Coordinates of C-alpha atoms in Angstrom, one line a residue:
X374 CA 66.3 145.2 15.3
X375 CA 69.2 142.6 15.3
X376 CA 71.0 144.7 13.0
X377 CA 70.8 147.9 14.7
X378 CA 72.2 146.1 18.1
X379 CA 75.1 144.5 16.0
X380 CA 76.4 147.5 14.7
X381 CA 75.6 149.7 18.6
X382 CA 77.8 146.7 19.9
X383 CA 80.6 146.6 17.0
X384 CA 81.2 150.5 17.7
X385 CA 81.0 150.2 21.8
X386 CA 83.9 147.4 21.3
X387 CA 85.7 149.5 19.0
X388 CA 85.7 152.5 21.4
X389 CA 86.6 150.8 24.5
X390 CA 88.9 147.5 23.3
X391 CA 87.2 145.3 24.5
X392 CA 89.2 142.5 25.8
X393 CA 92.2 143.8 27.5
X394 CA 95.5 144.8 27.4
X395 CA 97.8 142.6 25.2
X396 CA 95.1 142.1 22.7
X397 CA 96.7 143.3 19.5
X398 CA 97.6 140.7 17.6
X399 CA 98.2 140.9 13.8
X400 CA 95.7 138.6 11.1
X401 CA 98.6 136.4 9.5
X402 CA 99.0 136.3 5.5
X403 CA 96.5 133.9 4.4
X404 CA 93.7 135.9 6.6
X405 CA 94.8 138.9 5.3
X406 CA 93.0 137.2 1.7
X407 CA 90.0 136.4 3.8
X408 CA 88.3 134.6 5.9
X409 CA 85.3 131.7 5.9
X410 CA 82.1 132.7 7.4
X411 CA 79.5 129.5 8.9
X412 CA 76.2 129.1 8.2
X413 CA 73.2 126.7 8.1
X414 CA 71.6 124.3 5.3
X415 CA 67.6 125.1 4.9
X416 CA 67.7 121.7 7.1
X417 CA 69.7 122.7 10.1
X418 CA 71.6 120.0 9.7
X419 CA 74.6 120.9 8.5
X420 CA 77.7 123.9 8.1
X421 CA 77.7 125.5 5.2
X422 CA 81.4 127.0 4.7
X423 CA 81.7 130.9 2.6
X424 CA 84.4 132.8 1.8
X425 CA 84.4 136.1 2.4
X426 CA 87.3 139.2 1.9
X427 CA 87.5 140.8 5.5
X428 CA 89.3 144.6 6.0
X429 CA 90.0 144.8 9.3
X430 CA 93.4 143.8 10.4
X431 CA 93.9 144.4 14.5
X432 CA 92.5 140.7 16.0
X433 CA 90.1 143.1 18.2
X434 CA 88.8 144.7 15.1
X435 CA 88.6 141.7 13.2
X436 CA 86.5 139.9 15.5
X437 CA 84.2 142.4 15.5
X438 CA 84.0 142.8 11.6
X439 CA 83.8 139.0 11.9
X440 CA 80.8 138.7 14.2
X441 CA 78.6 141.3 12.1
X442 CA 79.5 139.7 8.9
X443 CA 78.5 136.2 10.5
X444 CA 75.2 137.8 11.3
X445 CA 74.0 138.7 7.9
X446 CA 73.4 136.2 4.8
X447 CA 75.0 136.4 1.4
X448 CA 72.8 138.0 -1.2
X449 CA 73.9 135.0 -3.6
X450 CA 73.1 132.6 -1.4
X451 CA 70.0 133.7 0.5
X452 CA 67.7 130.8 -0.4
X453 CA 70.3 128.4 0.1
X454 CA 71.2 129.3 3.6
X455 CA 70.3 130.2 7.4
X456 CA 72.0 132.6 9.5
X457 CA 74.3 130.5 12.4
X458 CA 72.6 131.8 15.1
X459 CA 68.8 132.7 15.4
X460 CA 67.9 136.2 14.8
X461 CA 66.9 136.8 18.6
X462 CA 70.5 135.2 19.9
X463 CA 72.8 138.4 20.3
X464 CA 76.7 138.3 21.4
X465 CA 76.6 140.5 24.3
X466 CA 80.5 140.7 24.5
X467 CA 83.4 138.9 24.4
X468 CA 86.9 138.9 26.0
X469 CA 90.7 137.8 25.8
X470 CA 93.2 135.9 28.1
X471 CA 96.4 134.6 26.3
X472 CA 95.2 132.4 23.7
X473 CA 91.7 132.0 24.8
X474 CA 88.7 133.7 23.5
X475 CA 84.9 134.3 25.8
X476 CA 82.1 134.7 23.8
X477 CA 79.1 135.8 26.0
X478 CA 75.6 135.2 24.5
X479 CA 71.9 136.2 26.0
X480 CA 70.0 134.0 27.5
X481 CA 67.8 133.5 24.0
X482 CA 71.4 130.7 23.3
X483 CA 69.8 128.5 25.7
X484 CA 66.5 128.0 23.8
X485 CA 68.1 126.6 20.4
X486 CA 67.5 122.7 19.9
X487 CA 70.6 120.7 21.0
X488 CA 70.9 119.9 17.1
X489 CA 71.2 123.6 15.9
X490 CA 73.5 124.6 19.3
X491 CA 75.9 122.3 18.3
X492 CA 76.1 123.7 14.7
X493 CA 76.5 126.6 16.1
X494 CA 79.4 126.0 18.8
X495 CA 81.5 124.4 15.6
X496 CA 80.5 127.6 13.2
X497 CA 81.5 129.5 15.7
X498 CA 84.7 128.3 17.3
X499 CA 85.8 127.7 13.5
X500 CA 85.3 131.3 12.7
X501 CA 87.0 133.0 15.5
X502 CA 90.2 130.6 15.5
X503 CA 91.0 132.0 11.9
X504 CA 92.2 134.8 14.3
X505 CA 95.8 135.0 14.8
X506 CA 96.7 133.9 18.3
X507 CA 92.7 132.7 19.2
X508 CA 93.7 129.1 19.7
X509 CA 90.5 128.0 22.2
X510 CA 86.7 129.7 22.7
X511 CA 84.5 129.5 25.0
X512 CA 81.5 129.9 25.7
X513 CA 78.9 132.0 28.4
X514 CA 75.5 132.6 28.3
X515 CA 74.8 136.0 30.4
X516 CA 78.1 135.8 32.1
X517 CA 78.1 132.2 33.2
X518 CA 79.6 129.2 31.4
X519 CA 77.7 127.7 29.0
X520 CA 76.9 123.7 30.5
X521 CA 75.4 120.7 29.5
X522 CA 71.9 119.2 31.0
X523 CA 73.2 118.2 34.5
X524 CA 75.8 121.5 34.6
X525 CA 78.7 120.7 33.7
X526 CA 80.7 123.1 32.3
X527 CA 81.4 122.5 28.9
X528 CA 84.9 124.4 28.6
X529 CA 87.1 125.5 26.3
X530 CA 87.1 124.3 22.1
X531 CA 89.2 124.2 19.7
X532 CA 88.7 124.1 15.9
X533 CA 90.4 120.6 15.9
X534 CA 87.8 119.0 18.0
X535 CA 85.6 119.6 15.5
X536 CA 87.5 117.9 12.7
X537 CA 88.1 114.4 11.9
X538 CA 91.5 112.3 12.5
X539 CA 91.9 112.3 9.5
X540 CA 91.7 115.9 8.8
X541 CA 88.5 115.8 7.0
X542 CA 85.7 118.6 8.7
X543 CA 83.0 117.7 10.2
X544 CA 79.9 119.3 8.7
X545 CA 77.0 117.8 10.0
X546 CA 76.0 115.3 13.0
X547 CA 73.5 112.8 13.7
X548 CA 71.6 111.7 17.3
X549 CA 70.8 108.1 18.3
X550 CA 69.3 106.7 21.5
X551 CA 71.4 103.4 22.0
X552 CA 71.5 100.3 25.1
X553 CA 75.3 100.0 25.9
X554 CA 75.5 96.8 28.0
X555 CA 77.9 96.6 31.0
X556 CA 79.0 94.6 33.8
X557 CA 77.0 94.6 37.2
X558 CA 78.7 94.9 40.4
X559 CA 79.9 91.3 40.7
X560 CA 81.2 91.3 37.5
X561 CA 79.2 88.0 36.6
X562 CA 76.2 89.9 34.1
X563 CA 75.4 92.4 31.6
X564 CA 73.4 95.3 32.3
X565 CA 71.9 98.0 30.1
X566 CA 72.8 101.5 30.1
X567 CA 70.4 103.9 27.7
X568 CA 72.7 106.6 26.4
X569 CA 72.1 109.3 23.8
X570 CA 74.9 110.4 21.8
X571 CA 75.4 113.2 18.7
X572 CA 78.5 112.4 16.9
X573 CA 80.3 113.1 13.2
X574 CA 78.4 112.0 10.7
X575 CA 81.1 110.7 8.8
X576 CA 81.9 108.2 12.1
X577 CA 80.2 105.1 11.4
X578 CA 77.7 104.3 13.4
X579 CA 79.4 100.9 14.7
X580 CA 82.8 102.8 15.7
X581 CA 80.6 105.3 18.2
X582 CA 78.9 102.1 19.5
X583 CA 82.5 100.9 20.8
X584 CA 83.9 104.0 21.6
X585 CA 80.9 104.7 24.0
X586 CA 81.3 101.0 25.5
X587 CA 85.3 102.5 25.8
X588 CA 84.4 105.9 27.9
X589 CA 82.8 103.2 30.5
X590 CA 79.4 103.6 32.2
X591 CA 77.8 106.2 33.7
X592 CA 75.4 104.8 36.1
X593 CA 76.3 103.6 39.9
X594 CA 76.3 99.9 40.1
X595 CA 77.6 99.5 36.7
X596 CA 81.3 98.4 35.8
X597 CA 83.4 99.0 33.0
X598 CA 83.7 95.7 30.2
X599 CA 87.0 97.6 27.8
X600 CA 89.7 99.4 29.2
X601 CA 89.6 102.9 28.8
X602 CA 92.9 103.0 27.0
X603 CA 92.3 100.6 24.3
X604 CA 93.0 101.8 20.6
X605 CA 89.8 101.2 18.3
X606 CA 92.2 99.8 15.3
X607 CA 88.5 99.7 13.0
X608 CA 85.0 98.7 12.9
X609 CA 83.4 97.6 10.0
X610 CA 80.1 95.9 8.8
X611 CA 79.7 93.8 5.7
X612 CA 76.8 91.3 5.2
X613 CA 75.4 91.7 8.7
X614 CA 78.4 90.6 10.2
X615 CA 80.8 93.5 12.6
X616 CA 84.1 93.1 12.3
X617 CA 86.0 94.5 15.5
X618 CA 89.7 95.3 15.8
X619 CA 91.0 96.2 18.5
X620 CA 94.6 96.7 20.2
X621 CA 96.3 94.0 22.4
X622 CA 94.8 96.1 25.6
X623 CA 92.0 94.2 25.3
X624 CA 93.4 91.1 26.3
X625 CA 95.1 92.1 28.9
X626 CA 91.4 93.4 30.6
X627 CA 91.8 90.3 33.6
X628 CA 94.5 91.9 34.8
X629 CA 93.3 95.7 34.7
X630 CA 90.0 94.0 36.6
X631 CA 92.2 92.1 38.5
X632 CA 90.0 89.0 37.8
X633 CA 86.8 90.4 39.0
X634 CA 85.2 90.5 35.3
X635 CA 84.1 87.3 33.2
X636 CA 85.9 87.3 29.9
X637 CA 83.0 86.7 28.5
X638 CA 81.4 89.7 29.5
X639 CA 83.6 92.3 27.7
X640 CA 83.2 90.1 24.4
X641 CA 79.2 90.0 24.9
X642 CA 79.1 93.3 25.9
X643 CA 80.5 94.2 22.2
X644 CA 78.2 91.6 20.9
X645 CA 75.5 92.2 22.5
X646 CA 75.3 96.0 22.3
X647 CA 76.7 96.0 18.7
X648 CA 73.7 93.7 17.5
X649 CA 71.2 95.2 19.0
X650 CA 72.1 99.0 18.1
X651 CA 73.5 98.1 14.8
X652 CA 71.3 95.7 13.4
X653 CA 73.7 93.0 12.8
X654 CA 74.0 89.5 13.5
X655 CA 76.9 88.4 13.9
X656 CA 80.3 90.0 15.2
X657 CA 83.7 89.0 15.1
X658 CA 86.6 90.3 17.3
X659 CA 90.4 90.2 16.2
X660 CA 93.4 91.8 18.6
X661 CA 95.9 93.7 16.4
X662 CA 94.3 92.2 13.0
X663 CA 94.5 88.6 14.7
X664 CA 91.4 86.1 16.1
X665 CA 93.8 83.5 16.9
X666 CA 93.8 84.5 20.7
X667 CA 92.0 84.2 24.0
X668 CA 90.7 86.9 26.5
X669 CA 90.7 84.8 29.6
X670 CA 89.6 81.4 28.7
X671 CA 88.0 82.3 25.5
X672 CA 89.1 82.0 21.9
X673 CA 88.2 85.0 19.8
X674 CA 88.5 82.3 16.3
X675 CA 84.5 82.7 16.1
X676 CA 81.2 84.2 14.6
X677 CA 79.4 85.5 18.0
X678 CA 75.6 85.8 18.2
X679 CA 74.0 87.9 20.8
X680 CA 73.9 85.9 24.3
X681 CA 70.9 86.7 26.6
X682 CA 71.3 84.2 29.2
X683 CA 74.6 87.2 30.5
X684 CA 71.9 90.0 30.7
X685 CA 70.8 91.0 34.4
X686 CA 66.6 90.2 34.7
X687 CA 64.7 92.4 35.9
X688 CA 63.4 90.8 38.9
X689 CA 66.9 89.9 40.0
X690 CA 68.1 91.8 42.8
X691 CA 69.7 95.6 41.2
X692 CA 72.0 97.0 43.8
X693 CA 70.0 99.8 45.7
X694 CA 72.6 103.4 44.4
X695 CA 71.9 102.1 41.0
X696 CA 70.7 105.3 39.3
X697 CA 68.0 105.5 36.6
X698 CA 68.7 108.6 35.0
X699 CA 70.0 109.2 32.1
X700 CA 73.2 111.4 31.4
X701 CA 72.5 114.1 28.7
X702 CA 73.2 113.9 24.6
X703 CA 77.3 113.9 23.5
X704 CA 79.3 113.6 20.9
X705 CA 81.5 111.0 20.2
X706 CA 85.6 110.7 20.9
X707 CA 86.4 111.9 17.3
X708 CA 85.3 115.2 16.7
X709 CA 82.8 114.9 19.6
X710 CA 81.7 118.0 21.9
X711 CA 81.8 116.2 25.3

């Protein structure tokens, strides 16, 4: 049944141009050879890249060629693979405005698990910028933007936020539930913050830790312990211990608080949250490759242990607009779908 709608709605956009005016541009040389389809591993957990010769040379064509390729498997590689998206998801249109493509699904995109979905925002936003002049797509679910759990719109991608700094793509992704600790209102103690985050899974785990304490907390009541500028030089682990480099922004964190935070909360907030997510026991902190300096009064020349006597008990006084709800899954700053 799929099938028969793909090919009604490949001939409707065909006849009618879908799109508007001005779209018309010309597949470059290298599409002209052909073009990668996405699809699944037998898992779900993972893009599977295919090459694939494509005839259609008009970008309006070509996205249409593209979309009922996409939605059929290869006959060589039918055990091996799952279609992108589920057989009852259907792309209901789509449209153009300079350099931005609108992919409208029905409302069966909303029941995929937020694993598969996504897979399937990558796959997708990969395949359709192979077009000449599609730079960003985005997404709609029966007209209206595709959001995240509390409704926030999710926007506009491009194929670069789905691939690493370092150029190489991101494939597959991994979800972990993780305490980040922050500072309280006075500045004085930690607090925790549960956060659930899908990121690359060729980040390691230890880098998304800091880069989550970096975006700041979400919660009302809670205070930020790095600034949100600082450069994550690297993060490594080797025999339980953390090693964390950061820039020199990191020392200069009393003045961005304007001496309301403790020093020592934004280093046991890395310790603390980096032991307890990351199973390690130890971490050491070095600004620009060097521990020979001081955050406020503190020397960073150690090993630190996790410090419970900073975290906020529970039957101490929580400010009242603290909220206990928890924000919904992301990924992380490299390659992550926010």
């Amino acid at each position: 049944m799929k099938k028969i709608l793909i090919w009604i709605f490949c001939g409707i956009l065909l006849l009618v141009g879908v799109g508007c005016a001005g779209f018309h541009f010309i597949l470059n040389q290298e599409a002209e050879e052909g073009m990668h389809l996405y699809y699944l591993s037998q898992e779900e957990d993972q893009l599977i890249q295919q090459h694939h010769k494509v005839t259609e040379t008009e970008s309006n064509a070509l996205i249409t060629e593209l979309y009922a390729l996409q939605c059929s498997l290869p006959e060589r590689n039918k055990k091996e693979l799952k279609l992108l998206l589920p057989e009852n998801v259907v792309l209901l249109g789509f449209s153009r405005h300079d350099t931005l493509l609108t992919l409208d699904f029905s409302g069966e995109y909303r029941e995929m698990s937020a694993e598969r979905e996504i897979l399937v925002r990558a796959g997708m936003v990969r395949l359709f910028t192979q077009v000449s002049g599609v730079k960003r797509v985005q997404f709609q679910v029966e007209g209206e933007p595709l959001t995240n759990e509390e409704g926030v719109e999710l926007g506009s991608m491009t194929a670069g936020r789905f691939v690493e700094n370092s150029g190489k793509e991101i494939n597959s992704y991994l979800m972990t539930d993780m305490t980040l600790y922050f500072a309280d209102s006075s500045g004085t103690r930690l607090v925790p913050e549960e956060r659930s985050v899908y990121y690359n899974s060729n980040v390691p785990l230890e880098k998304v830790v800091v880069e989550q304490l970096a975006k700041g907390p979400r919660e009302s009541g809670h205070e930020p312990v790095l600034p949100s500028e600082i450069n994550i030089l690297s993060v490594t682990i080797q025999d339980k211990i953390c090693y964390v480099n950061l820039d020199d922004s990191f020392t200069n964190l009393m003045e961005i608080s304007a001496g309301k935070l403790k020093p020592e909360l934004a280093v046991y907030s890395l310790v603390n949250t980096l032991t307890r997510v990351c199973q390690v026991s130890k971490i050491q902190i070095s600004v620009n490759g060097k521990t020979n300096v001081q955050i406020g009064d503190m020397e960073l020349n150690t090993l630190f242990s996790q410090n419970p006597d900073l975290l906020l008990e529970e039957t101490e006084s929580v400010p009242e607009e603290v909220s206990q709800e928890t924000e919904p899954p992301e990924l992380s700053a490299e390659g992550e779908v926010e």
